[in-house]
CSV table of C-alpha atoms in Angstrom, one decimal:
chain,number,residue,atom,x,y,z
X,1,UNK,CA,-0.9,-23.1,105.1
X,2,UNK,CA,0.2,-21.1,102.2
X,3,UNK,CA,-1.1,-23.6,99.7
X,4,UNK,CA,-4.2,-24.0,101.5
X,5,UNK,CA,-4.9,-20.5,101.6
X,6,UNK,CA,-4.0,-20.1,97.9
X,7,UNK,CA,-6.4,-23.1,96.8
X,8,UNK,CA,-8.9,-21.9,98.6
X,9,UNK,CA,-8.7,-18.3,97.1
X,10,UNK,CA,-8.4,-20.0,93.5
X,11,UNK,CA,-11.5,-22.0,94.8
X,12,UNK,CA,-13.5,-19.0,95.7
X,13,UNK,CA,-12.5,-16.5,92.2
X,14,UNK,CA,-14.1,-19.9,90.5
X,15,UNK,CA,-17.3,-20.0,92.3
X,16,UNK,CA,-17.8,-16.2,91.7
X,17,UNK,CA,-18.3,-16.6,88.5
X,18,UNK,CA,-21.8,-17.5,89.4
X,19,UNK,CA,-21.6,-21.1,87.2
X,20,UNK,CA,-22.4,-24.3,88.9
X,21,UNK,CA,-19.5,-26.5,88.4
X,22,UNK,CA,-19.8,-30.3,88.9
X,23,UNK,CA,-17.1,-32.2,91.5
X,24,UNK,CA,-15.1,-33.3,89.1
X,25,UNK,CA,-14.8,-29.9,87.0
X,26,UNK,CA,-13.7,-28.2,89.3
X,27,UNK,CA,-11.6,-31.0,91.0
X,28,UNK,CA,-9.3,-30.6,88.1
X,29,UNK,CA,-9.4,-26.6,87.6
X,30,UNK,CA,-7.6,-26.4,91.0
X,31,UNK,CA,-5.7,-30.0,90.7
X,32,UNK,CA,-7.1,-31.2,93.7
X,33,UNK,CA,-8.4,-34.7,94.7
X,34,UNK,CA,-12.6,-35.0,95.2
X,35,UNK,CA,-11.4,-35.2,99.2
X,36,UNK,CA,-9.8,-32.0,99.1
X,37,UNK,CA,-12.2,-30.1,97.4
X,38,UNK,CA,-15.0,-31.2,99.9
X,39,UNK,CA,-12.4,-30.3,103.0
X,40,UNK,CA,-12.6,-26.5,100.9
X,41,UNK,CA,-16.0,-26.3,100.3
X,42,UNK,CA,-16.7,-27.1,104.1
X,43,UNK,CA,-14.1,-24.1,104.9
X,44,UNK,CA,-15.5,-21.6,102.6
X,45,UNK,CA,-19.0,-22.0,104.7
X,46,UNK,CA,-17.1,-22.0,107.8
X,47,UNK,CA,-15.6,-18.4,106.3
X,48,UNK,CA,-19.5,-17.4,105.5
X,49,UNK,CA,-20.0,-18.2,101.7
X,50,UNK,CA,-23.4,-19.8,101.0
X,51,UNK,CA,-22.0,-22.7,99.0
X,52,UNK,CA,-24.4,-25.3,97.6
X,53,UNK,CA,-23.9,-28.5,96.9
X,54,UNK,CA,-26.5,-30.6,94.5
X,55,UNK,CA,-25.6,-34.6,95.0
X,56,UNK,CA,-26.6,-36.9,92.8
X,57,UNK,CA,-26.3,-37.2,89.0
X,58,UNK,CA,-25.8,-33.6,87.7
X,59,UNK,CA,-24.6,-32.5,90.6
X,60,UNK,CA,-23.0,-29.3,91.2
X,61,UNK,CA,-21.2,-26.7,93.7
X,62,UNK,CA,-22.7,-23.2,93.4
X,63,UNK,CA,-22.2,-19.8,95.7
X,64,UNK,CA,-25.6,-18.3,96.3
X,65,UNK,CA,-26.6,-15.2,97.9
X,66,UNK,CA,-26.5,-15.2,101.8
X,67,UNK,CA,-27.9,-13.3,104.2
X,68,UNK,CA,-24.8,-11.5,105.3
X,69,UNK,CA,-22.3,-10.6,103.2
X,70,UNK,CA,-19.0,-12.2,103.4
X,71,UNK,CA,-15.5,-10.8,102.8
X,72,UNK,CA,-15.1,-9.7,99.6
X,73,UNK,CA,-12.5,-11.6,98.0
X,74,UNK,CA,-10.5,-9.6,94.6
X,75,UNK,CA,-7.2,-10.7,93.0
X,76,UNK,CA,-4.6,-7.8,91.7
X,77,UNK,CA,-6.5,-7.5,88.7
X,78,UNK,CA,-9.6,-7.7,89.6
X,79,UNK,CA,-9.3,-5.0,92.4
X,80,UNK,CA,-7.7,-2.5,90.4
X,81,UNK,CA,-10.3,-3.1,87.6
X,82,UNK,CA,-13.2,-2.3,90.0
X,83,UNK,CA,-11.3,0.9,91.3
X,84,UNK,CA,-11.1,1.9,87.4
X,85,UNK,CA,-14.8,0.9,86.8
X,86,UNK,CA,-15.8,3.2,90.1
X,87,UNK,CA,-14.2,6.0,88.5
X,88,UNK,CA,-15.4,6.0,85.0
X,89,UNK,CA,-19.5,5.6,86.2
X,90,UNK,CA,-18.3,8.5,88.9
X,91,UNK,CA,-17.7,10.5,86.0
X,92,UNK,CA,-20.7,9.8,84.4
X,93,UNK,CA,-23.2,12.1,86.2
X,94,UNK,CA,-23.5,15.1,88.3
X,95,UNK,CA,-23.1,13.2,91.6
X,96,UNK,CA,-26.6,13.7,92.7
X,97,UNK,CA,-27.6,12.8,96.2
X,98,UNK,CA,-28.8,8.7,95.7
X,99,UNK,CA,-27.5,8.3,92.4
X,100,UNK,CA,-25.2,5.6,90.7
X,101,UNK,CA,-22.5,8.1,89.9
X,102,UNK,CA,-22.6,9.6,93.2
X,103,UNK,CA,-22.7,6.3,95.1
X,104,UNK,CA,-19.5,4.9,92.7
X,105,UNK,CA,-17.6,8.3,93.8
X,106,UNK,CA,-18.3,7.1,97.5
X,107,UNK,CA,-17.5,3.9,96.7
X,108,UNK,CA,-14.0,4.6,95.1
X,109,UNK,CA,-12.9,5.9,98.3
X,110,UNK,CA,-13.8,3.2,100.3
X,111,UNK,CA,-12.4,0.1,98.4
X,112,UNK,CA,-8.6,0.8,99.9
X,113,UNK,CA,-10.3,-0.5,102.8
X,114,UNK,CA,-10.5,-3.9,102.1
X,115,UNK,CA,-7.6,-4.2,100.1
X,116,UNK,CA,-4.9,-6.7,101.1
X,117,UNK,CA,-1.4,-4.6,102.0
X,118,UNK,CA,0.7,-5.2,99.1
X,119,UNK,CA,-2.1,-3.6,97.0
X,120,UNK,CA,-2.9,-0.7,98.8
X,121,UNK,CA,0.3,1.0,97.6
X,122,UNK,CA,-0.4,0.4,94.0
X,123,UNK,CA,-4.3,1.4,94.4
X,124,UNK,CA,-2.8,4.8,96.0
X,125,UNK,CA,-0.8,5.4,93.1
X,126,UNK,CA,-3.6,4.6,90.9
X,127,UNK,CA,-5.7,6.7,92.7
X,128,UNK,CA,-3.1,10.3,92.4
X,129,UNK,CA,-2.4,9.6,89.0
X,130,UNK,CA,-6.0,9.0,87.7
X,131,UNK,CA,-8.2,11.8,86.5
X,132,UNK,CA,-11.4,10.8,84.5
X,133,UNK,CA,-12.7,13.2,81.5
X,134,UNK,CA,-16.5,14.1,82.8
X,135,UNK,CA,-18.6,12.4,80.2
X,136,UNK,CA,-22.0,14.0,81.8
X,137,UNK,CA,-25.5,12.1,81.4
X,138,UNK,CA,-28.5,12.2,83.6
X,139,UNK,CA,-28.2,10.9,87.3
X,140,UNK,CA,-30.1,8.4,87.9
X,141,UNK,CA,-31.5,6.6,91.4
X,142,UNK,CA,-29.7,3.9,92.9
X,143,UNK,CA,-32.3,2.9,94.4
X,144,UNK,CA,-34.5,2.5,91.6
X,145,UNK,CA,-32.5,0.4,89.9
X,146,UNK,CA,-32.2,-1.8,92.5
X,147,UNK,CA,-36.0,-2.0,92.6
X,148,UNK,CA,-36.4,-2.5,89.1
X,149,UNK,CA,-33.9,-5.1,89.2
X,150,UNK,CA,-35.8,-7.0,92.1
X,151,UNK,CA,-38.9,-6.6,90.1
X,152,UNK,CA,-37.5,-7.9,87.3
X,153,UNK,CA,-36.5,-10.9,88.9
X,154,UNK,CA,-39.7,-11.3,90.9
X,155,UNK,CA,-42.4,-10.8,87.7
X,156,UNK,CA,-43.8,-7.7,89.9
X,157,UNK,CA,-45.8,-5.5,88.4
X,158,UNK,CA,-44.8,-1.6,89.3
X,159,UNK,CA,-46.1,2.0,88.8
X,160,UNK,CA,-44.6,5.0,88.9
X,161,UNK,CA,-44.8,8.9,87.5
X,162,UNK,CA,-43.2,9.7,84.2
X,163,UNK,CA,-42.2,12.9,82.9
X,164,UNK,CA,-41.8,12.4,79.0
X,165,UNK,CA,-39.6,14.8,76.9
X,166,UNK,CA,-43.0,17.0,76.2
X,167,UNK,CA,-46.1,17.2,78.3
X,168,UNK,CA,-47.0,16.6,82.0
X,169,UNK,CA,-46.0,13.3,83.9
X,170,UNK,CA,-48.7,10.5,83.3
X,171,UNK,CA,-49.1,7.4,85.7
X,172,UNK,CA,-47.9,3.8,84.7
X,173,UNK,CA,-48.3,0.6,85.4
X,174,UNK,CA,-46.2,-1.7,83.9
X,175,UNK,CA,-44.4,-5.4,83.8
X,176,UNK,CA,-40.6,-4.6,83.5
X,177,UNK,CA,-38.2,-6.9,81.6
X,178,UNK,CA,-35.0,-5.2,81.1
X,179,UNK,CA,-32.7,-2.4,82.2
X,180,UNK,CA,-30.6,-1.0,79.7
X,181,UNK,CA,-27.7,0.9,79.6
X,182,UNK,CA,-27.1,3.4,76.2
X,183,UNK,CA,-24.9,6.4,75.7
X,184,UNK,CA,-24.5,7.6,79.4
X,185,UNK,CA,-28.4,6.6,79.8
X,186,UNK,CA,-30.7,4.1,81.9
X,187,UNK,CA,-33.7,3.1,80.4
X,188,UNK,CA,-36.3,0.4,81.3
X,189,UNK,CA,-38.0,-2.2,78.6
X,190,UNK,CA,-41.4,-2.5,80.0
X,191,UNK,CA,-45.2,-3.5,78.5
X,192,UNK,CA,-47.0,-0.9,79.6
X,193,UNK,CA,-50.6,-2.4,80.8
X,194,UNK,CA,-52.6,0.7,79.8
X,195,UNK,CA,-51.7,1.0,76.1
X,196,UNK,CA,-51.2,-2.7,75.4
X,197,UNK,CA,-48.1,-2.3,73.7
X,198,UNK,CA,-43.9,-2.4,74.3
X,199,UNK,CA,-42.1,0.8,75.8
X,200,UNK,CA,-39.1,2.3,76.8
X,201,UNK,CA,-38.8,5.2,79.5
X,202,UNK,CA,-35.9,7.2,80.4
X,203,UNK,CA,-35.1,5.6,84.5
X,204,UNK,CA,-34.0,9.3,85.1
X,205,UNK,CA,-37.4,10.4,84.5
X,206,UNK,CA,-39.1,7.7,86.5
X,207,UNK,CA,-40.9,8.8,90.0
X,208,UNK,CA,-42.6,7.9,93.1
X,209,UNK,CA,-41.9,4.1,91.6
X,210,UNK,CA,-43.6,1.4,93.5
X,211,UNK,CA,-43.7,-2.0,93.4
X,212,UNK,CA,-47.3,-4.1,93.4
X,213,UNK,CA,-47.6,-7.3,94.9
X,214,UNK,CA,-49.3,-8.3,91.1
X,215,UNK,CA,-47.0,-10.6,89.0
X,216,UNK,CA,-47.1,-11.3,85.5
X,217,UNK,CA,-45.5,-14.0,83.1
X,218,UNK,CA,-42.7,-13.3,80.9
X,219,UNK,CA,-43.6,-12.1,77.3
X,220,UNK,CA,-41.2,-12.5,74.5
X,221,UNK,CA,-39.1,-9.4,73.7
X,222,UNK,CA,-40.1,-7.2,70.8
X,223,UNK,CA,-36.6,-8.1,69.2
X,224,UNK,CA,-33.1,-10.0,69.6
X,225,UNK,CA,-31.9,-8.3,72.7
X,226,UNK,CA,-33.7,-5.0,74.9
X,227,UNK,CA,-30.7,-3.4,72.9
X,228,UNK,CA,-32.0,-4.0,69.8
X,229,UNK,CA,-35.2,-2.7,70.2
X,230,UNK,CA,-34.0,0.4,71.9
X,231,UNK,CA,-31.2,1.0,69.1
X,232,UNK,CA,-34.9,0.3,66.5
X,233,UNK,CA,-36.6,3.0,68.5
X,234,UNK,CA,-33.6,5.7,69.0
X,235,UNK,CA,-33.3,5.3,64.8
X,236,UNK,CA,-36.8,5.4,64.6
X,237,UNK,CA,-36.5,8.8,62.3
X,238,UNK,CA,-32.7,8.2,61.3
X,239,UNK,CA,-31.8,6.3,57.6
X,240,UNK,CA,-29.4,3.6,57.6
X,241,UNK,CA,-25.9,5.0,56.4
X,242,UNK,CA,-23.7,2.3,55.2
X,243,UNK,CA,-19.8,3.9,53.7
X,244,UNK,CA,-16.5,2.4,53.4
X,245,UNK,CA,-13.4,4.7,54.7
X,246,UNK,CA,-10.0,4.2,53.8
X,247,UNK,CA,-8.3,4.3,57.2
X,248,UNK,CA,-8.1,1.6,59.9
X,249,UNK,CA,-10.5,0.7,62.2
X,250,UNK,CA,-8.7,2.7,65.4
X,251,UNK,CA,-8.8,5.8,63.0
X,252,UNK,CA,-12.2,5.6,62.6
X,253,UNK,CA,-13.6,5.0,65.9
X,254,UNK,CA,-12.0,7.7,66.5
X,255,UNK,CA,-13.7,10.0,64.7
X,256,UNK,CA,-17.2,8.3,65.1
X,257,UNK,CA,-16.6,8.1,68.9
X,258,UNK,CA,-19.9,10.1,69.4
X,259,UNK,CA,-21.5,7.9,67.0
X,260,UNK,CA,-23.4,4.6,67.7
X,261,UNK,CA,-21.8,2.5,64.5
X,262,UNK,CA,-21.3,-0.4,63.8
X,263,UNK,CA,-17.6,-0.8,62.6
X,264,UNK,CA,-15.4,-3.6,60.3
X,265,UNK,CA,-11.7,-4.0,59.1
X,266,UNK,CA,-11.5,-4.5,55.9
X,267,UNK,CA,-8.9,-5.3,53.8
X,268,UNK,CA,-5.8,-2.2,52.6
X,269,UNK,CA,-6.3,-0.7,56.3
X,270,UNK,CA,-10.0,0.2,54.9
X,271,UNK,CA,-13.2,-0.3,57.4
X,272,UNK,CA,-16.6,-0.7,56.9
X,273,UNK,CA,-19.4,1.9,58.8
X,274,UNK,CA,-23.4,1.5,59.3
X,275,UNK,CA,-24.9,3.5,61.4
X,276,UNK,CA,-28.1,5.6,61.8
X,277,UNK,CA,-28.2,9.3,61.0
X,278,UNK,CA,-30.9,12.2,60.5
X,279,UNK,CA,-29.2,14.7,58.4
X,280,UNK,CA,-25.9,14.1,56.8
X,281,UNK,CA,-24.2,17.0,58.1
X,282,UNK,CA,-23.5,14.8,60.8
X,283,UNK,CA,-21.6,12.6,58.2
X,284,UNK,CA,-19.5,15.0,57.2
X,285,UNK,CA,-18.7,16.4,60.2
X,286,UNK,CA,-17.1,13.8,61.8
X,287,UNK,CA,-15.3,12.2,58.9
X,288,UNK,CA,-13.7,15.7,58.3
X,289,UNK,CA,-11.1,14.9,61.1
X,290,UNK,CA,-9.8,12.1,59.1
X,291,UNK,CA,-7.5,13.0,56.3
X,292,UNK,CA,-8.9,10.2,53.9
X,293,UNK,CA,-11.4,8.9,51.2
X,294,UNK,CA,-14.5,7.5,51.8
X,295,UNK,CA,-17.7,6.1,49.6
X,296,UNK,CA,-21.1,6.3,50.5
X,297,UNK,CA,-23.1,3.4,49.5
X,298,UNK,CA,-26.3,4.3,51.1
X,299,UNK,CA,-28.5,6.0,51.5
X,300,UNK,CA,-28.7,7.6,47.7
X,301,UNK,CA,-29.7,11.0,49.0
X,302,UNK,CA,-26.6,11.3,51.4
X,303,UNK,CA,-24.5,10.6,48.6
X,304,UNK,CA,-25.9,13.2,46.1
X,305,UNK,CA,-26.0,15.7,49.4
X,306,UNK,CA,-22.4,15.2,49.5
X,307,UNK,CA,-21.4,15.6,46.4
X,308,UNK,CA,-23.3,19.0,45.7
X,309,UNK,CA,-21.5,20.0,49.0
X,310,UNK,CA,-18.3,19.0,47.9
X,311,UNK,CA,-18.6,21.0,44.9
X,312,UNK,CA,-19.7,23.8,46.9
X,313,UNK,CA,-16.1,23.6,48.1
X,314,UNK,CA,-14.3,23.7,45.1
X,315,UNK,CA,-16.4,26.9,44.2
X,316,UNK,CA,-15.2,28.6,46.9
X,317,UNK,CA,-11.9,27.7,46.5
């Protein structure tokens, strides 16, 4: 019973993975004859997973959503990897009533629950020695990310209030497309059906949002990835800053932690920075915590700012 109990979990951590997987695939991922794998599948419905089989050629085994939701089965890893997970986005927000971060700290406490008995020893342990820095960032509705996230899925149209950095809320109506998650932030890629154009809003400053029984078909997106264009429109009014450091790549994340850059190892423990800055104080700043050289290749002005600034120190000195 042992083995069977052990296939069948190896079974189900496949399947979870969302894939469809063919008979044969996953016949030999578990090492199991095509007989045997039928006799699982047929137990993991009896257990309550939606499990569906497509015959024919291309034919696959897929777990789908059900109506109810089964046991939730997590290996060692995996279980201590969502109780770390729960505690980082807990930390992310100010634990308002409905939000993320307020739902994760609920969350957190509840997950010991379900946890098999030779883990619920280690998750206590994790739990008394675990305290998470408070990285603070708007809270933002659960439930509204849910219902983006259905409308998404659905091509449904929604409105809602929004209350921009300056100025009174305005009324929108909108096709959403992505959700994107940014430097503690939630924001929604959206064509906005009043100005005709691509936008981004803050979900944290989203109201009264609605859903419309109007659907719409998919437009391209405005770049690569939703992260992309937001990453275009956060640089918007920032130049392009491209410098070599020599120190290695841990060193220098480091010291850019704050920073969105993009960062490569180079060769003699040296790394490679771009990244998008308004004023190259900022630079300076944060490279002034690491005791080494550096060369600014672009932009020209940062590089002359630098330089008048360094000599500014060896006046004073």
């Amino acid at each position: 019973m042992a083995d069977v109990t052990k296939r069948i979990l190896a079974l189900l951590t496949t399947l979870q993975t969302g894939r469809a997987f063919s008979g044969d695939e996953l016949a030999a991922r578990l090492d199991v004859s095509p007989r045997t794998l039928r006799r699982d599948v047929d137990r993991l419905r009896g257990y309550g997973y939606p499990v569906q089989t497509q015959p024919g050629p291309g034919g696959h085994y897929r777990l789908t959503a059900g109506n109810a939701m089964p046991p939730l089965v997590l290996d060692d890893d995996e279980a201590i990897a969502t109780l770390l997970g729960l505690a980082a986005l807990a930390a992310t927000g100010s634990a308002t009533e409905g939000s993320v971060d307020e739902a994760a700290t609920r969350a957190y406490g509840k997950v010991d629950q379900y946890l098999p008995k030779r883990l619920r020893h280690r998750a206590t342990q994790l739990r008394a020695s675990l305290e998470t820095s408070t990285s603070l960032g708007p809270s933002t509705s659960a439930d509204d990310l849910s219902t983006l996230a259905d409308a998404i899925q659905r091509r449904l149209v929604v409105t809602f209030d929004y209350s921009g950095k300056d100025g009174p809320a305005s009324s929108r109506r909108v096709e959403p497309h992505r959700q994107i998650h940014h430097q503690q932030r939630w924001y929604l890629l959206a064509w906005d059906a009043h100005k005709g154009d691509w936008r981004l809003f803050r979900i944290d400053r989203i109201n009264r949002l609605q859903t419309s029984t109007s659907t719409y078909t998919p437009r391209p997106l405005p770049a690569d990835t939703a992260v992309d264009y937001l990453r275009q429109g956060l640089g918007k009014h920032r130049k392009r800053v491209v410098l070599t450091v020599d120190a290695p790549l841990p060193a220098v994340a480091d010291a850019l932690k704050y920073q969105d850059a993009e960062l490569a190892a180079l060769e003699d423990r040296r790394t490679k920075v771009v990244l998008m800055l308004d004023t190259w104080e900022w630079l300076i700043l944060s490279l002034a915590f690491l005791d080494a050289d550096f060369t600014i290749h672009e932009p020209r002005d940062f590089r002359t700012a630098c330089q008048t600034f360094g000599a500014r120190l060896l006046d004073c000195g």
